PDB file of C-alpha atoms in Angstrom:
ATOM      1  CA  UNK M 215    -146.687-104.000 -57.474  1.00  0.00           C
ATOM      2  CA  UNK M 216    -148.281-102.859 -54.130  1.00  0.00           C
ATOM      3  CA  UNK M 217    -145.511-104.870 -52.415  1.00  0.00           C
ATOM      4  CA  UNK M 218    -143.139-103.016 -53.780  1.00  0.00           C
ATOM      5  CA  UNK M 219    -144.833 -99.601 -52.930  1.00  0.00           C
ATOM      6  CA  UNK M 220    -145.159-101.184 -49.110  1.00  0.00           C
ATOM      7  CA  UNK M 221    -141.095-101.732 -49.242  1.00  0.00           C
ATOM      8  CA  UNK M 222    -140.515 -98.134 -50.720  1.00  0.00           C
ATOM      9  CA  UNK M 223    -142.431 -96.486 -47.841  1.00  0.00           C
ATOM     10  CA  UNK M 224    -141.229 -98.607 -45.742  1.00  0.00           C
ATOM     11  CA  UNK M 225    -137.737 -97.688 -47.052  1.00  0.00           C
ATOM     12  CA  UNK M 226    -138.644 -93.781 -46.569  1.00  0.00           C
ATOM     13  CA  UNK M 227    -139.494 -94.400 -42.885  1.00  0.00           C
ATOM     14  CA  UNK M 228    -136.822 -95.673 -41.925  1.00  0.00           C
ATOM     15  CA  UNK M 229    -134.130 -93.548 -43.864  1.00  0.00           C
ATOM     16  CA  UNK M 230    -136.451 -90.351 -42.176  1.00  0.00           C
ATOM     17  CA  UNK M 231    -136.239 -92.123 -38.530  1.00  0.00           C
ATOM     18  CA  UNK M 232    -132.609 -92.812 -39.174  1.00  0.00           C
ATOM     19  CA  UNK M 233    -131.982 -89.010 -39.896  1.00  0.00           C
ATOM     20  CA  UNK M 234    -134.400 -87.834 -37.230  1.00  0.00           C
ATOM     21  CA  UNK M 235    -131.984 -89.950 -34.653  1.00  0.00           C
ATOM     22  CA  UNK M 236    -128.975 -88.036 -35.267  1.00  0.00           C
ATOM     23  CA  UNK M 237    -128.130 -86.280 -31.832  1.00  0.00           C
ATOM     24  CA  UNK M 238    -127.670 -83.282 -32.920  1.00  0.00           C
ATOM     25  CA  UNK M 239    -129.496 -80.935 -30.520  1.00  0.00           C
ATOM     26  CA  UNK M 240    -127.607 -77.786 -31.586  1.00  0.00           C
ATOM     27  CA  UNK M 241    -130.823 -75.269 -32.590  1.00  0.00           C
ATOM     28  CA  UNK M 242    -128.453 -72.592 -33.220  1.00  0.00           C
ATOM     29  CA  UNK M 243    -128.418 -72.148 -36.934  1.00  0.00           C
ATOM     30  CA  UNK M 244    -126.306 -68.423 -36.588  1.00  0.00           C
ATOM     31  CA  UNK M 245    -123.184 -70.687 -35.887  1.00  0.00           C
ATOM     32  CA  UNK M 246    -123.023 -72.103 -39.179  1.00  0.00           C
ATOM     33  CA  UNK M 247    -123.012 -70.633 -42.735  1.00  0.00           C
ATOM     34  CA  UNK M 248    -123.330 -71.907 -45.878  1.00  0.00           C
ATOM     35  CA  UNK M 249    -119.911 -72.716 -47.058  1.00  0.00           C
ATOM     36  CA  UNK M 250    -118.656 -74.266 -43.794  1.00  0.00           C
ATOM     37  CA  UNK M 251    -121.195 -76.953 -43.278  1.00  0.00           C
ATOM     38  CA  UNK M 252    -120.114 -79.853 -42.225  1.00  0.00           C
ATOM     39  CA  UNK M 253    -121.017 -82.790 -42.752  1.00  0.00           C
ATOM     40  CA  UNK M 254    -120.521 -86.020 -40.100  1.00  0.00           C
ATOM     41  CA  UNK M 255    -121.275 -88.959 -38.479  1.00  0.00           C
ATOM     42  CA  UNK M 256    -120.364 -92.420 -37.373  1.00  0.00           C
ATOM     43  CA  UNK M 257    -119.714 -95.971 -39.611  1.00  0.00           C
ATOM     44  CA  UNK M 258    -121.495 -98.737 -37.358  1.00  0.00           C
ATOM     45  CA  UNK M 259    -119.990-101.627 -37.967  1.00  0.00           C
ATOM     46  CA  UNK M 260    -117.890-102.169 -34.341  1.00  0.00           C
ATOM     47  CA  UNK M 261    -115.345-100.179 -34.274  1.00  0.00           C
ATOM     48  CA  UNK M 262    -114.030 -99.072 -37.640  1.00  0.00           C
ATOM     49  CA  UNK M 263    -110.453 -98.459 -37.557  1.00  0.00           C
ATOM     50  CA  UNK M 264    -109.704 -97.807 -41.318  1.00  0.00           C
ATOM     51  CA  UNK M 265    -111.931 -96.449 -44.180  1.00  0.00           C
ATOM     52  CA  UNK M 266    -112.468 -94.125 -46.876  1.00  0.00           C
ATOM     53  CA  UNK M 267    -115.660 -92.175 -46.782  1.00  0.00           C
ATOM     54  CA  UNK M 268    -117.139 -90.023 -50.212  1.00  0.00           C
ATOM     55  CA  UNK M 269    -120.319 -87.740 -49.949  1.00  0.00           C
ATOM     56  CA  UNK M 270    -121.746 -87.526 -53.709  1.00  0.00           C
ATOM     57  CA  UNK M 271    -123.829 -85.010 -54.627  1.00  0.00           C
ATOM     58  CA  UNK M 272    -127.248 -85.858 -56.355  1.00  0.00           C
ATOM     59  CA  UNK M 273    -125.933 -85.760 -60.086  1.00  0.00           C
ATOM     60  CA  UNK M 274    -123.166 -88.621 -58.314  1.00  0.00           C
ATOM     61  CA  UNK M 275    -120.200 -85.880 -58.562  1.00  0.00           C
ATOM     62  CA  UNK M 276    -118.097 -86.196 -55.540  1.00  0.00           C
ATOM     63  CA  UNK M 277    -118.683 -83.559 -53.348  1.00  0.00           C
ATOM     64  CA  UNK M 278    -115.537 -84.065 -50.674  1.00  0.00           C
ATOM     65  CA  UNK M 279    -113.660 -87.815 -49.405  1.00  0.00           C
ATOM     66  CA  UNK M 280    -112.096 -88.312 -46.091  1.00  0.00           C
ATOM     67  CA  UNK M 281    -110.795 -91.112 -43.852  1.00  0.00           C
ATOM     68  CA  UNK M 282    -112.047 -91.979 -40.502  1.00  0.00           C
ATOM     69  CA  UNK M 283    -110.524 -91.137 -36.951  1.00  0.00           C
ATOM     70  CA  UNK M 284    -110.356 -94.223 -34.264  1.00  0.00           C
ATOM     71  CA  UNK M 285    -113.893 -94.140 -33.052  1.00  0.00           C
ATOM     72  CA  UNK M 286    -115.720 -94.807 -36.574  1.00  0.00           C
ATOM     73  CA  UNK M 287    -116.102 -91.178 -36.834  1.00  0.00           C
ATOM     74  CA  UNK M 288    -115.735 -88.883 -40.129  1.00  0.00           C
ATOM     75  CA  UNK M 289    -116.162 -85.140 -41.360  1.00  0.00           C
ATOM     76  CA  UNK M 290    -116.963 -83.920 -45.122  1.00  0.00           C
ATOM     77  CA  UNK M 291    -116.867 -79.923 -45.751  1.00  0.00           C
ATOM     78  CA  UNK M 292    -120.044 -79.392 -48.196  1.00  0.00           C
ATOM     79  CA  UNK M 293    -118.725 -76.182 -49.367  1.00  0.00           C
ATOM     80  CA  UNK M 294    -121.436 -74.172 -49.787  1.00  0.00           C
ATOM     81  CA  UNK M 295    -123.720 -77.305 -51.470  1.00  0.00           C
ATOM     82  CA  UNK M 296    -127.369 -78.146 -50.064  1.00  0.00           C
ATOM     83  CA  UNK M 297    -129.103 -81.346 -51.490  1.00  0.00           C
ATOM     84  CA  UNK M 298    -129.353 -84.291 -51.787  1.00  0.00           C
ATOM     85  CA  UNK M 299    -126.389 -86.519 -50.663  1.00  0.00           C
ATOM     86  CA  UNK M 300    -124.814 -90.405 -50.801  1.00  0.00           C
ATOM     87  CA  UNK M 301    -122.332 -90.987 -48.249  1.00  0.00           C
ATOM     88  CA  UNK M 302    -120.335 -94.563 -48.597  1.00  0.00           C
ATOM     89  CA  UNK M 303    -118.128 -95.831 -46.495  1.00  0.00           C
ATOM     90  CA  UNK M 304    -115.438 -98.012 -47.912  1.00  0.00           C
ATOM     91  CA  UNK M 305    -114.381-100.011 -44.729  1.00  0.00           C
ATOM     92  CA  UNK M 306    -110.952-101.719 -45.184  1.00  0.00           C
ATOM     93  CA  UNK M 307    -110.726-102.271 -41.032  1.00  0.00           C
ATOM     94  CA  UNK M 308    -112.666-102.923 -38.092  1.00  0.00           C
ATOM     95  CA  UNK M 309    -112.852-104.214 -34.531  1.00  0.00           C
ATOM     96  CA  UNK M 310    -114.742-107.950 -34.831  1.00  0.00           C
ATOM     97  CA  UNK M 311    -117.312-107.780 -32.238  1.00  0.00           C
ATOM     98  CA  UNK M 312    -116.925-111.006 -31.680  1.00  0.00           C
ATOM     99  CA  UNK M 313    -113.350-111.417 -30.713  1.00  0.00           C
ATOM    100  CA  UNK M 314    -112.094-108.413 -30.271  1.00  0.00           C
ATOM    101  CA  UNK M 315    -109.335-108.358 -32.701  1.00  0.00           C
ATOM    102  CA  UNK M 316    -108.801-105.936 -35.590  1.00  0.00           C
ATOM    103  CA  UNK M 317    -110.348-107.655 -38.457  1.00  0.00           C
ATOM    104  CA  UNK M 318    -109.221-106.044 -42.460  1.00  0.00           C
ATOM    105  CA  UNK M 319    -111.429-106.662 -45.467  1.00  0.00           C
ATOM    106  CA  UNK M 320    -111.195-105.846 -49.130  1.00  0.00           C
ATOM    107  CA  UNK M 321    -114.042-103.544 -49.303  1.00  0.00           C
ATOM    108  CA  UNK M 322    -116.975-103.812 -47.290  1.00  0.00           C
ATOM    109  CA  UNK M 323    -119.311-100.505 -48.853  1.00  0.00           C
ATOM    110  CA  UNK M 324    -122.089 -99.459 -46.731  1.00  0.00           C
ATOM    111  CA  UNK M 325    -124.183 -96.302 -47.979  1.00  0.00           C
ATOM    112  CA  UNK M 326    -126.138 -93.713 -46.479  1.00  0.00           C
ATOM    113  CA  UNK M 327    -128.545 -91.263 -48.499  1.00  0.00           C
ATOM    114  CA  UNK M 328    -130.082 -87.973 -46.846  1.00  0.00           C
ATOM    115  CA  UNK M 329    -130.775 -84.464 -47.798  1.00  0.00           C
ATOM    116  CA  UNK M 330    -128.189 -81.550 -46.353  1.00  0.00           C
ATOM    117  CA  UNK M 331    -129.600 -78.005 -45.522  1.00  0.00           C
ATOM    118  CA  UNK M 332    -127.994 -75.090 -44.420  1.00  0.00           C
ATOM    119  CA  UNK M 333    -126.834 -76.310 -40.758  1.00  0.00           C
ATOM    120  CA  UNK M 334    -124.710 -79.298 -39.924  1.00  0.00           C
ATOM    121  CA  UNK M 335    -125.537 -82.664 -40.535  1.00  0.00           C
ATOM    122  CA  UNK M 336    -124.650 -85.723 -38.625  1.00  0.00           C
ATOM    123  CA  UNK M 337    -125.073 -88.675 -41.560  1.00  0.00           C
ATOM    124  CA  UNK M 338    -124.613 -91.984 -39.739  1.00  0.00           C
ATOM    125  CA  UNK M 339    -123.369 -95.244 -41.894  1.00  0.00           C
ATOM    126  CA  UNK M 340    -124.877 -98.375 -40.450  1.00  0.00           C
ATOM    127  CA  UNK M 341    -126.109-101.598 -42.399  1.00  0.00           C
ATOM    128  CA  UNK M 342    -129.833-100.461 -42.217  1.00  0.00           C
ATOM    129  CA  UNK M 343    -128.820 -97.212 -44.076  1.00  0.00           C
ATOM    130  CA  UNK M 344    -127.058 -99.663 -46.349  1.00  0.00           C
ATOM    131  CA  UNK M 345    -130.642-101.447 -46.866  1.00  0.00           C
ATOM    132  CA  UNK M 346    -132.221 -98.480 -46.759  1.00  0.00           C
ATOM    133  CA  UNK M 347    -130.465 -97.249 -50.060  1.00  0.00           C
ATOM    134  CA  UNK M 348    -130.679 -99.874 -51.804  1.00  0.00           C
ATOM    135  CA  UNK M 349    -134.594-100.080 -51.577  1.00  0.00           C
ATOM    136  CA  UNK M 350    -134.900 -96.630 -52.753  1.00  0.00           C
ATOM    137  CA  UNK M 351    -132.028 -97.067 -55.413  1.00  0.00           C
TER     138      UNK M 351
END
């Protein structure tokens, strides 16, 4: 029982350092409003080349799907919604680290789970966000 309290918090830290490390510096909240907030990031794992990414709102309905650019990147409109959010990645194609050559899978599903307020959110994908999510459920 307390072990599993330890890996919850431990869960929490790390899903609030992984959110805290998002780069986004921009402390000008007048450039946004609350039906054009975006939300975006980056799928780590090398280079992803082909995926489909969902944001789900807290009650799991989908709240916008998109594929990724070249570099790993992706962008969700929340239109208008603040909350609670899942992002998964459904990665179909990457770059293999390891030898450089474009490597396609079935389905590889990393998730990411955050909270979105009323400026733009940069929501990174990366296996600890996958581990992260699935401690906290």
């Amino acid at each position: 029982m307390i072990y599993r309290s330890i890996v919850k918090s431990l869960a929490l830290f790390l899903i609030m350092l992984v959110h805290g490390c998002n780069g986004n510096n921009n402390n000008d909240s007048s450039s946004s409003s609350s039906n054009n907030i975006q939300i975006t990031g980056t799928i780590a794992k090398g280079t992803v080349t082909q995926a489909t990414v969902r944001a789900y709102k807290e009650d799991g309905t989908l709240l916008g799907s998109t594929s990724t650019i070249t570099n790993s990147t992706y962008s969700i409109p929340s239109n208008g919604y603040t909350g609670k959010v899942r992002v998964v990645a459904d990665i179909t194609e990457y770059l293999d680290e390891k030898t450089g050559f474009t490597t396609k899978t079935q389905s590889l599903l990393l998730n990411s789970i955050t909270s979105i307020s009323s400026t733009e959110q940069n929501v990174n994908v990366t296996a600890l966000t996958e581990i992260s999510s699935r401690l906290l459920g």
